[in-house]
Amino acid sequence: MAKVVVGMSGGVDSAVAALLLKEAGYEVIGLTLRTWEAEDGMDSRCCEIDDAADSARKIGIEYHTLNCLSEFKEGVVEPFIDDYVNGYTPNPCVICNRIIKWERLLYFAKVVKADYVATGHYANIVKLDNGRYSARQASHIEKDQTYMLYRLSQEQLSKTLMPLGDKTKEEVRQIAKDAGIAVADKPDSQEICFVSDGKYYEFIENNSDKTIPPEGNFVDVDGNVLGTHKGITHYTVGQRKGLGIALGYPAFVKRINVDTNEVVLCKEEDIYSDKILIRDVNYVGLQPLNEGEEAKCFIKVRYHHKAQSATIRAQDDGSIIATFDQPVRAASPGQSAVFYDSTGTVLGGGVIEN
């Protein structure tokens, strides 16, 4: 009987993942990684220990917790703050998955001599004909979470199970209800786990020991001053709401100029681009490209973006230039660009530089 360590957040998805694996005959051990504690002493939505422990008891599995507070702060929270201060819009969950969640899950699996780790992500782990492991989009495409998994290594993917890949959210909730799991109707978390109210700028101001960029100028694409912004940590490329300025037409953030502390505004047609530069590339299903090599693929430039057809070309420094068949809207520096093939299999991805 194979043994598997299931990462349990306290939500319904990871609880049902543990239940399904137990019913499939695995010896299941639940593990919650304690990553963040708010000022009021509450754990984040990714590590609600009481709910996770209650689910484990109901399912009838062994359960443990592992403290990762310092690693999470250093590896995820501090880079998140630095990115915003430097004009980027980061994906902290992408980084957390590789360097915190999977690293710690696999560490614990080694300690307890488990064969696999598992999570409640909506995705499928596949081994391709070229011998590489990858994540393939979930059957319930509206819940697909492969975008967040593109930084996982081949070793991490090869030891991972994701039993919810063919389930809908409604099916998962019904399974939990039928099993008497208390979190069956628990709402999904919609925000970054350590910024529960979505006010990133307040979080940055309250948790950074660095100088936060002050107010500066809104300018148009020609450099004309349009008004005053509240500080660049309040904005992201493509943003329209909450700008606090009326120009007589819908205005969008086109670019953040850190050196001059300016936020560049434009009309909607000016936030499209046909090329993006991508750094920190991680190849998943695709064999790494050599300098000058190209590949056709489909690219998502944010979590809820519908992937668009493009050609990626490797550069001499390991970065990639992606050229889209049709211009892509609001590709934001700091966000991830994730490459897929026609089957929805992740080929790789990286961080949008410009």
mmCIF file of C-alpha atoms in Angstrom:
data_model
loop_
_atom_site.group_PDB
_atom_site.id
_atom_site.type_symbol
_atom_site.label_atom_id
_atom_site.label_comp_id
_atom_site.label_asym_id
_atom_site.label_seq_id
_atom_site.Cartn_x
_atom_site.Cartn_y
_atom_site.Cartn_z
ATOM 1 C CA MET A 1 0.000 0.000 0.000
ATOM 2 C CA ALA A 2 1.546 3.300 -1.129
ATOM 3 C CA LYS A 3 1.814 6.116 1.409
ATOM 4 C CA VAL A 4 0.967 9.727 0.514
ATOM 5 C CA VAL A 5 1.271 13.027 2.383
ATOM 6 C CA VAL A 6 -1.618 15.369 1.557
ATOM 7 C CA GLY A 7 -1.183 19.104 1.998
ATOM 8 C CA MET A 8 -4.290 20.215 3.904
ATOM 9 C CA SER A 9 -5.109 23.929 3.979
ATOM 10 C CA GLY A 10 -8.309 23.668 5.978
ATOM 11 C CA GLY A 11 -10.497 24.002 2.883
ATOM 12 C CA VAL A 12 -12.829 21.568 1.177
ATOM 13 C CA ASP A 13 -10.585 20.765 -1.803
ATOM 14 C CA SER A 14 -7.647 19.369 0.147
ATOM 15 C CA ALA A 15 -9.992 17.524 2.514
ATOM 16 C CA VAL A 16 -11.703 15.757 -0.386
ATOM 17 C CA ALA A 17 -8.328 15.010 -1.981
ATOM 18 C CA ALA A 18 -7.314 13.219 1.215
ATOM 19 C CA LEU A 19 -10.634 11.360 1.348
ATOM 20 C CA LEU A 20 -10.442 10.189 -2.269
ATOM 21 C CA LEU A 21 -6.886 8.935 -1.842
ATOM 22 C CA LYS A 22 -7.832 7.005 1.291
ATOM 23 C CA GLU A 23 -10.791 5.450 -0.537
ATOM 24 C CA ALA A 24 -8.414 4.527 -3.392
ATOM 25 C CA GLY A 25 -6.336 2.464 -0.963
ATOM 26 C CA TYR A 26 -3.486 4.803 -0.074
ATOM 27 C CA GLU A 27 -2.154 5.206 3.433
ATOM 28 C CA VAL A 28 -2.863 8.934 3.864
ATOM 29 C CA ILE A 29 -1.181 11.402 6.189
ATOM 30 C CA GLY A 30 -2.503 14.951 6.373
ATOM 31 C CA LEU A 31 -0.067 17.849 6.780
ATOM 32 C CA THR A 32 -0.733 21.557 7.212
ATOM 33 C CA LEU A 33 2.125 23.935 6.553
ATOM 34 C CA ARG A 34 1.835 26.894 8.863
ATOM 35 C CA THR A 35 3.059 29.749 6.682
ATOM 36 C CA TRP A 36 1.598 33.020 7.927
ATOM 37 C CA GLU A 37 0.208 34.485 11.121
ATOM 38 C CA ALA A 38 -1.632 37.801 10.969
ATOM 39 C CA GLU A 39 -1.272 40.558 13.552
ATOM 40 C CA ASP A 40 -4.447 39.365 15.272
ATOM 41 C CA GLY A 41 -2.926 35.899 15.683
ATOM 42 C CA MET A 42 -5.091 34.271 13.020
ATOM 43 C CA ASP A 43 -3.572 31.846 10.526
ATOM 44 C CA SER A 44 -3.891 32.546 6.814
ATOM 45 C CA ARG A 45 -6.442 30.866 4.547
ATOM 46 C CA CYS A 46 -3.753 28.443 3.401
ATOM 47 C CA CYS A 47 -3.132 27.052 6.862
ATOM 48 C CA GLU A 48 -6.306 27.011 8.955
ATOM 49 C CA ILE A 49 -5.196 24.283 11.299
ATOM 50 C CA ASP A 50 -8.422 23.782 13.258
ATOM 51 C CA ASP A 51 -10.456 23.107 10.108
ATOM 52 C CA ALA A 52 -7.763 20.881 8.625
ATOM 53 C CA ALA A 53 -7.412 18.865 11.823
ATOM 54 C CA ASP A 54 -11.180 18.465 12.072
ATOM 55 C CA SER A 55 -11.357 17.197 8.478
ATOM 56 C CA ALA A 56 -8.520 14.739 9.112
ATOM 57 C CA ARG A 57 -10.308 13.350 12.176
ATOM 58 C CA LYS A 58 -13.522 12.927 10.216
ATOM 59 C CA ILE A 59 -11.732 11.163 7.363
ATOM 60 C CA GLY A 60 -9.802 9.022 9.833
ATOM 61 C CA ILE A 61 -6.222 9.810 8.858
ATOM 62 C CA GLU A 62 -3.033 10.694 10.687
ATOM 63 C CA TYR A 63 -2.476 14.460 10.849
ATOM 64 C CA HIS A 64 0.477 16.789 11.511
ATOM 65 C CA THR A 65 1.490 20.435 11.208
ATOM 66 C CA LEU A 66 4.821 21.914 10.178
ATOM 67 C CA ASN A 67 5.960 25.442 11.006
ATOM 68 C CA CYS A 68 7.218 27.315 7.924
ATOM 69 C CA LEU A 69 6.728 30.887 9.137
ATOM 70 C CA SER A 70 10.307 32.090 8.742
ATOM 71 C CA GLU A 71 10.853 30.400 5.346
ATOM 72 C CA PHE A 72 7.598 31.836 4.037
ATOM 73 C CA LYS A 73 8.388 35.360 5.199
ATOM 74 C CA GLU A 74 11.864 35.284 3.692
ATOM 75 C CA GLY A 75 11.039 33.431 0.482
ATOM 76 C CA VAL A 76 7.577 34.750 -0.371
ATOM 77 C CA VAL A 77 6.478 37.821 1.607
ATOM 78 C CA GLU A 78 9.685 39.859 1.397
ATOM 79 C CA PRO A 79 10.105 39.324 -2.382
ATOM 80 C CA PHE A 80 6.399 40.211 -2.805
ATOM 81 C CA ILE A 81 6.977 43.553 -1.097
ATOM 82 C CA ASP A 82 10.200 44.197 -3.032
ATOM 83 C CA ASP A 83 8.463 43.520 -6.336
ATOM 84 C CA TYR A 84 5.655 45.992 -5.658
ATOM 85 C CA VAL A 85 8.122 48.659 -4.538
ATOM 86 C CA ASN A 86 10.019 48.104 -7.801
ATOM 87 C CA GLY A 87 6.953 48.467 -10.010
ATOM 88 C CA TYR A 88 6.130 44.787 -10.575
ATOM 89 C CA THR A 89 2.910 42.860 -9.893
ATOM 90 C CA PRO A 90 4.064 39.527 -8.448
ATOM 91 C CA ASN A 91 2.511 36.037 -8.252
ATOM 92 C CA PRO A 92 3.457 34.973 -4.702
ATOM 93 C CA CYS A 93 1.437 31.738 -4.875
ATOM 94 C CA VAL A 94 3.544 30.559 -7.826
ATOM 95 C CA ILE A 95 6.748 31.055 -5.846
ATOM 96 C CA CYS A 96 5.269 29.574 -2.681
ATOM 97 C CA ASN A 97 4.224 26.396 -4.463
ATOM 98 C CA ARG A 98 7.760 25.525 -5.487
ATOM 99 C CA ILE A 99 9.965 26.758 -2.654
ATOM 100 C CA ILE A 100 7.616 26.321 0.320
ATOM 101 C CA LYS A 101 4.700 23.960 -0.265
ATOM 102 C CA TRP A 102 6.331 21.286 -2.376
ATOM 103 C CA GLU A 103 9.730 21.570 -0.709
ATOM 104 C CA ARG A 104 8.228 21.114 2.740
ATOM 105 C CA LEU A 105 5.712 18.448 1.671
ATOM 106 C CA LEU A 106 8.478 16.389 0.067
ATOM 107 C CA TYR A 107 10.719 16.909 3.084
ATOM 108 C CA PHE A 108 8.009 15.593 5.378
ATOM 109 C CA ALA A 109 7.265 12.726 2.968
ATOM 110 C CA LYS A 110 10.896 11.681 3.209
ATOM 111 C CA VAL A 111 10.748 11.777 7.006
ATOM 112 C CA VAL A 112 7.669 9.519 7.156
ATOM 113 C CA LYS A 113 8.866 7.378 4.221
ATOM 114 C CA ALA A 114 5.916 8.298 1.989
ATOM 115 C CA ASP A 115 5.919 7.578 -1.739
ATOM 116 C CA TYR A 116 4.003 10.665 -2.888
ATOM 117 C CA VAL A 117 2.666 14.053 -1.927
ATOM 118 C CA ALA A 118 -0.771 15.308 -2.967
ATOM 119 C CA THR A 119 -2.792 18.517 -3.013
ATOM 120 C CA GLY A 120 -6.332 19.641 -3.745
ATOM 121 C CA HIS A 121 -5.411 21.552 -6.887
ATOM 122 C CA TYR A 122 -7.677 21.265 -9.920
ATOM 123 C CA ALA A 123 -5.120 19.872 -12.360
ATOM 124 C CA ASN A 124 -3.792 16.574 -13.700
ATOM 125 C CA ILE A 125 -0.221 15.334 -13.428
ATOM 126 C CA VAL A 126 0.946 13.574 -16.596
ATOM 127 C CA LYS A 127 4.108 11.913 -17.902
ATOM 128 C CA LEU A 128 4.654 12.834 -21.540
ATOM 129 C CA ASP A 129 6.089 10.828 -24.412
ATOM 130 C CA ASN A 130 9.351 12.791 -24.128
ATOM 131 C CA GLY A 131 9.764 11.492 -20.572
ATOM 132 C CA ARG A 132 9.014 14.809 -18.879
ATOM 133 C CA TYR A 133 6.347 15.372 -16.245
ATOM 134 C CA SER A 134 3.839 18.197 -16.489
ATOM 135 C CA ALA A 135 0.491 19.510 -15.302
ATOM 136 C CA ARG A 136 -2.473 19.298 -17.659
ATOM 137 C CA GLN A 137 -5.561 21.468 -17.365
ATOM 138 C CA ALA A 138 -8.415 20.194 -15.226
ATOM 139 C CA SER A 139 -11.593 18.820 -16.772
ATOM 140 C CA HIS A 140 -13.492 21.655 -15.065
ATOM 141 C CA ILE A 141 -11.648 24.393 -16.929
ATOM 142 C CA GLU A 142 -13.228 27.221 -14.879
ATOM 143 C CA LYS A 143 -11.396 25.912 -11.790
ATOM 144 C CA ASP A 144 -8.154 24.935 -13.535
ATOM 145 C CA GLN A 145 -5.068 25.836 -11.459
ATOM 146 C CA THR A 146 -2.225 24.789 -13.750
ATOM 147 C CA TYR A 147 -1.169 28.431 -14.149
ATOM 148 C CA MET A 148 0.002 28.374 -10.531
ATOM 149 C CA LEU A 149 2.006 25.165 -10.957
ATOM 150 C CA TYR A 150 4.391 26.004 -13.800
ATOM 151 C CA ARG A 151 7.430 26.547 -11.579
ATOM 152 C CA LEU A 152 7.387 23.037 -10.114
ATOM 153 C CA SER A 153 10.457 20.962 -10.875
ATOM 154 C CA GLN A 154 10.487 17.601 -12.639
ATOM 155 C CA GLU A 155 11.268 15.855 -9.352
ATOM 156 C CA GLN A 156 8.405 17.598 -7.596
ATOM 157 C CA LEU A 157 5.923 16.758 -10.344
ATOM 158 C CA SER A 158 7.051 13.133 -10.549
ATOM 159 C CA LYS A 159 6.129 12.580 -6.887
ATOM 160 C CA THR A 160 2.795 14.441 -6.930
ATOM 161 C CA LEU A 161 -0.808 13.214 -7.050
ATOM 162 C CA MET A 162 -3.775 15.507 -7.794
ATOM 163 C CA PRO A 163 -7.014 13.543 -7.410
ATOM 164 C CA LEU A 164 -9.366 16.461 -8.225
ATOM 165 C CA GLY A 165 -8.301 16.848 -11.849
ATOM 166 C CA ASP A 166 -11.507 15.308 -13.204
ATOM 167 C CA LYS A 167 -13.891 16.837 -10.638
ATOM 168 C CA THR A 168 -16.047 19.948 -10.657
ATOM 169 C CA LYS A 169 -16.275 22.153 -7.599
ATOM 170 C CA GLU A 170 -19.902 21.102 -7.151
ATOM 171 C CA GLU A 171 -18.895 17.433 -7.182
ATOM 172 C CA VAL A 172 -16.171 18.081 -4.613
ATOM 173 C CA ARG A 173 -18.580 19.857 -2.281
ATOM 174 C CA GLN A 174 -21.108 17.049 -2.635
ATOM 175 C CA ILE A 175 -18.479 14.421 -1.827
ATOM 176 C CA ALA A 176 -17.591 16.389 1.305
ATOM 177 C CA LYS A 177 -21.241 16.703 2.334
ATOM 178 C CA ASP A 178 -21.869 12.983 1.828
ATOM 179 C CA ALA A 179 -18.846 12.221 4.007
ATOM 180 C CA GLY A 180 -19.956 14.640 6.739
ATOM 181 C CA ILE A 181 -16.921 16.897 6.355
ATOM 182 C CA ALA A 182 -17.694 20.188 8.096
ATOM 183 C CA VAL A 183 -15.973 22.460 5.562
ATOM 184 C CA ALA A 184 -18.130 21.216 2.660
ATOM 185 C CA ASP A 185 -19.674 24.672 2.159
ATOM 186 C CA LYS A 186 -16.665 26.736 3.228
ATOM 187 C CA PRO A 187 -16.171 29.652 0.773
ATOM 188 C CA ASP A 188 -13.124 29.681 -1.473
ATOM 189 C CA SER A 189 -10.387 32.158 -0.719
ATOM 190 C CA GLN A 190 -10.240 34.872 -3.389
ATOM 191 C CA GLU A 191 -7.181 36.787 -2.233
ATOM 192 C CA ILE A 192 -3.507 36.166 -1.545
ATOM 193 C CA CYS A 193 -3.397 34.223 1.706
ATOM 194 C CA PHE A 194 -1.377 36.790 3.668
ATOM 195 C CA VAL A 195 -3.350 39.821 2.382
ATOM 196 C CA SER A 196 -6.885 38.746 3.218
ATOM 197 C CA ASP A 197 -8.564 42.111 2.479
ATOM 198 C CA GLY A 198 -6.871 42.646 -0.897
ATOM 199 C CA LYS A 199 -5.324 45.968 0.166
ATOM 200 C CA TYR A 200 -1.782 45.246 -0.966
ATOM 201 C CA TYR A 201 -0.531 48.799 -0.503
ATOM 202 C CA GLU A 202 -1.576 48.802 3.169
ATOM 203 C CA PHE A 203 0.079 45.442 3.732
ATOM 204 C CA ILE A 204 3.294 46.708 2.143
ATOM 205 C CA GLU A 205 3.299 49.883 4.222
ATOM 206 C CA ASN A 206 2.686 47.912 7.435
ATOM 207 C CA ASN A 207 5.200 45.131 6.795
ATOM 208 C CA SER A 208 8.142 46.730 5.011
ATOM 209 C CA ASP A 209 11.212 48.238 6.635
ATOM 210 C CA LYS A 210 12.132 49.907 3.351
ATOM 211 C CA THR A 211 11.178 53.323 2.014
ATOM 212 C CA ILE A 212 7.814 53.107 0.250
ATOM 213 C CA PRO A 213 7.593 55.176 -2.962
ATOM 214 C CA PRO A 214 5.718 58.445 -2.261
ATOM 215 C CA GLU A 215 3.125 60.282 -4.304
ATOM 216 C CA GLY A 216 4.131 61.185 -7.849
ATOM 217 C CA ASN A 217 2.757 62.176 -11.210
ATOM 218 C CA PHE A 218 0.281 60.547 -13.510
ATOM 219 C CA VAL A 219 1.545 61.184 -17.037
ATOM 220 C CA ASP A 220 0.307 60.314 -20.514
ATOM 221 C CA VAL A 221 2.302 58.361 -23.089
ATOM 222 C CA ASP A 222 3.965 61.598 -24.226
ATOM 223 C CA GLY A 223 5.075 62.500 -20.706
ATOM 224 C CA ASN A 224 2.496 65.233 -20.078
ATOM 225 C CA VAL A 225 1.521 65.535 -16.420
ATOM 226 C CA LEU A 226 -2.127 64.607 -15.821
ATOM 227 C CA GLY A 227 -2.391 64.646 -12.050
ATOM 228 C CA THR A 228 -1.008 63.114 -8.843
ATOM 229 C CA HIS A 229 -0.971 59.424 -7.922
ATOM 230 C CA LYS A 230 -0.912 57.962 -4.407
ATOM 231 C CA GLY A 231 2.307 55.958 -4.794
ATOM 232 C CA ILE A 232 3.226 53.258 -7.306
ATOM 233 C CA THR A 233 2.387 50.386 -4.923
ATOM 234 C CA HIS A 234 -1.288 51.272 -5.457
ATOM 235 C CA TYR A 235 -1.248 50.409 -9.158
ATOM 236 C CA THR A 236 -0.682 47.640 -11.683
ATOM 237 C CA VAL A 237 -0.512 47.548 -15.477
ATOM 238 C CA GLY A 238 -3.990 47.341 -17.028
ATOM 239 C CA GLN A 239 -5.722 48.797 -13.968
ATOM 240 C CA ARG A 240 -8.723 51.026 -14.625
ATOM 241 C CA LYS A 241 -10.674 51.232 -11.359
ATOM 242 C CA GLY A 242 -9.470 53.188 -8.376
ATOM 243 C CA LEU A 243 -7.134 55.525 -10.241
ATOM 244 C CA GLY A 244 -8.692 58.599 -8.653
ATOM 245 C CA ILE A 245 -8.405 60.750 -11.744
ATOM 246 C CA ALA A 246 -10.988 61.871 -14.331
ATOM 247 C CA LEU A 247 -9.734 62.466 -17.873
ATOM 248 C CA GLY A 248 -12.974 62.449 -19.829
ATOM 249 C CA TYR A 249 -12.267 58.969 -21.190
ATOM 250 C CA PRO A 250 -11.615 55.538 -19.643
ATOM 251 C CA ALA A 251 -7.968 55.565 -18.539
ATOM 252 C CA PHE A 252 -5.759 52.537 -17.935
ATOM 253 C CA VAL A 253 -2.306 52.055 -16.429
ATOM 254 C CA LYS A 254 0.083 51.392 -19.293
ATOM 255 C CA ARG A 255 3.394 51.404 -17.449
ATOM 256 C CA ILE A 256 4.993 52.182 -14.092
ATOM 257 C CA ASN A 257 8.210 54.175 -14.304
ATOM 258 C CA VAL A 258 10.042 53.470 -11.068
ATOM 259 C CA ASP A 259 13.025 55.732 -11.769
ATOM 260 C CA THR A 260 10.830 58.821 -12.202
ATOM 261 C CA ASN A 261 8.062 57.662 -9.822
ATOM 262 C CA GLU A 262 5.499 58.093 -12.609
ATOM 263 C CA VAL A 263 2.408 56.096 -13.516
ATOM 264 C CA VAL A 264 1.746 56.243 -17.263
ATOM 265 C CA LEU A 265 -1.931 56.325 -18.260
ATOM 266 C CA CYS A 266 -3.397 55.595 -21.669
ATOM 267 C CA LYS A 267 -6.552 54.742 -23.566
ATOM 268 C CA GLU A 268 -7.614 51.102 -23.758
ATOM 269 C CA GLU A 269 -6.210 50.501 -27.248
ATOM 270 C CA ASP A 270 -2.734 51.403 -25.954
ATOM 271 C CA ILE A 271 -2.506 48.615 -23.345
ATOM 272 C CA TYR A 272 -2.169 45.909 -25.998
ATOM 273 C CA SER A 273 1.200 44.536 -27.106
ATOM 274 C CA ASP A 274 2.285 41.867 -29.566
ATOM 275 C CA LYS A 275 5.585 41.001 -27.847
ATOM 276 C CA ILE A 276 6.690 40.406 -24.280
ATOM 277 C CA LEU A 277 10.062 39.620 -22.725
ATOM 278 C CA ILE A 278 10.002 36.730 -20.232
ATOM 279 C CA ARG A 279 12.721 36.012 -17.652
ATOM 280 C CA ASP A 280 13.328 33.269 -15.043
ATOM 281 C CA VAL A 281 12.027 30.622 -17.437
ATOM 282 C CA ASN A 282 11.147 27.161 -16.102
ATOM 283 C CA TYR A 283 10.637 24.423 -18.686
ATOM 284 C CA VAL A 284 8.056 21.800 -17.740
ATOM 285 C CA GLY A 285 6.632 19.655 -20.531
ATOM 286 C CA LEU A 286 8.904 21.219 -23.143
ATOM 287 C CA GLN A 287 12.566 20.326 -23.431
ATOM 288 C CA PRO A 288 14.634 23.481 -22.732
ATOM 289 C CA LEU A 289 15.163 25.599 -25.836
ATOM 290 C CA ASN A 290 18.630 26.556 -26.978
ATOM 291 C CA GLU A 291 19.451 30.086 -28.118
ATOM 292 C CA GLY A 292 17.508 30.937 -31.266
ATOM 293 C CA GLU A 293 15.172 27.933 -31.080
ATOM 294 C CA GLU A 294 11.450 28.579 -31.394
ATOM 295 C CA ALA A 295 8.245 26.807 -30.411
ATOM 296 C CA LYS A 296 4.574 27.440 -31.086
ATOM 297 C CA CYS A 297 2.324 27.469 -28.049
ATOM 298 C CA PHE A 298 -0.560 29.169 -26.265
ATOM 299 C CA ILE A 299 0.244 31.665 -23.502
ATOM 300 C CA LYS A 300 -1.692 32.895 -20.469
ATOM 301 C CA VAL A 301 -0.384 36.206 -19.096
ATOM 302 C CA ARG A 302 -2.525 36.102 -15.937
ATOM 303 C CA TYR A 303 -4.553 33.540 -14.032
ATOM 304 C CA HIS A 304 -7.951 34.208 -15.649
ATOM 305 C CA HIS A 305 -6.596 35.019 -19.102
ATOM 306 C CA LYS A 306 -7.716 32.843 -22.011
ATOM 307 C CA ALA A 307 -4.495 31.510 -23.521
ATOM 308 C CA GLN A 308 -3.519 33.112 -26.841
ATOM 309 C CA SER A 309 -1.465 31.592 -29.650
ATOM 310 C CA ALA A 310 2.141 32.763 -29.825
ATOM 311 C CA THR A 311 5.679 31.852 -30.799
ATOM 312 C CA ILE A 312 8.403 31.745 -28.158
ATOM 313 C CA ARG A 313 12.051 32.253 -29.069
ATOM 314 C CA ALA A 314 14.964 31.591 -26.706
ATOM 315 C CA GLN A 315 17.544 34.347 -26.191
ATOM 316 C CA ASP A 316 21.255 34.017 -25.402
ATOM 317 C CA ASP A 317 20.716 34.900 -21.724
ATOM 318 C CA GLY A 318 18.024 32.241 -21.177
ATOM 319 C CA SER A 319 15.118 34.658 -21.439
ATOM 320 C CA ILE A 320 12.342 34.286 -23.995
ATOM 321 C CA ILE A 321 10.654 36.706 -26.363
ATOM 322 C CA ALA A 322 7.036 35.749 -27.019
ATOM 323 C CA THR A 323 5.375 37.083 -30.167
ATOM 324 C CA PHE A 324 1.583 36.821 -30.179
ATOM 325 C CA ASP A 325 -0.509 36.128 -33.269
ATOM 326 C CA GLN A 326 -2.937 38.751 -31.966
ATOM 327 C CA PRO A 327 -1.950 41.531 -29.513
ATOM 328 C CA VAL A 328 -2.340 40.576 -25.861
ATOM 329 C CA ARG A 329 -4.064 42.870 -23.371
ATOM 330 C CA ALA A 330 -2.307 44.291 -20.317
ATOM 331 C CA ALA A 331 0.670 41.967 -19.903
ATOM 332 C CA SER A 332 1.880 43.156 -16.516
ATOM 333 C CA PRO A 333 5.564 43.024 -15.489
ATOM 334 C CA GLY A 334 5.954 40.648 -12.549
ATOM 335 C CA GLN A 335 3.031 38.429 -13.547
ATOM 336 C CA SER A 336 3.636 34.986 -14.994
ATOM 337 C CA ALA A 337 3.436 34.019 -18.651
ATOM 338 C CA VAL A 338 2.607 30.305 -18.827
ATOM 339 C CA PHE A 339 3.011 28.262 -22.024
ATOM 340 C CA TYR A 340 0.561 25.490 -23.015
ATOM 341 C CA ASP A 341 0.191 23.104 -25.916
ATOM 342 C CA SER A 342 -3.112 22.364 -27.674
ATOM 343 C CA THR A 343 -4.039 19.700 -25.076
ATOM 344 C CA GLY A 344 -3.791 22.141 -22.167
ATOM 345 C CA THR A 345 -0.486 20.685 -20.986
ATOM 346 C CA VAL A 346 1.945 23.136 -19.379
ATOM 347 C CA LEU A 347 5.106 23.488 -21.462
ATOM 348 C CA GLY A 348 6.762 26.005 -19.172
ATOM 349 C CA GLY A 349 6.634 29.643 -18.204
ATOM 350 C CA GLY A 350 8.404 32.596 -16.686
ATOM 351 C CA VAL A 351 8.038 36.111 -15.325
ATOM 352 C CA ILE A 352 7.014 38.982 -17.598
ATOM 353 C CA GLU A 353 9.782 41.608 -17.621
ATOM 354 C CA ASN A 354 8.306 44.075 -20.125
#
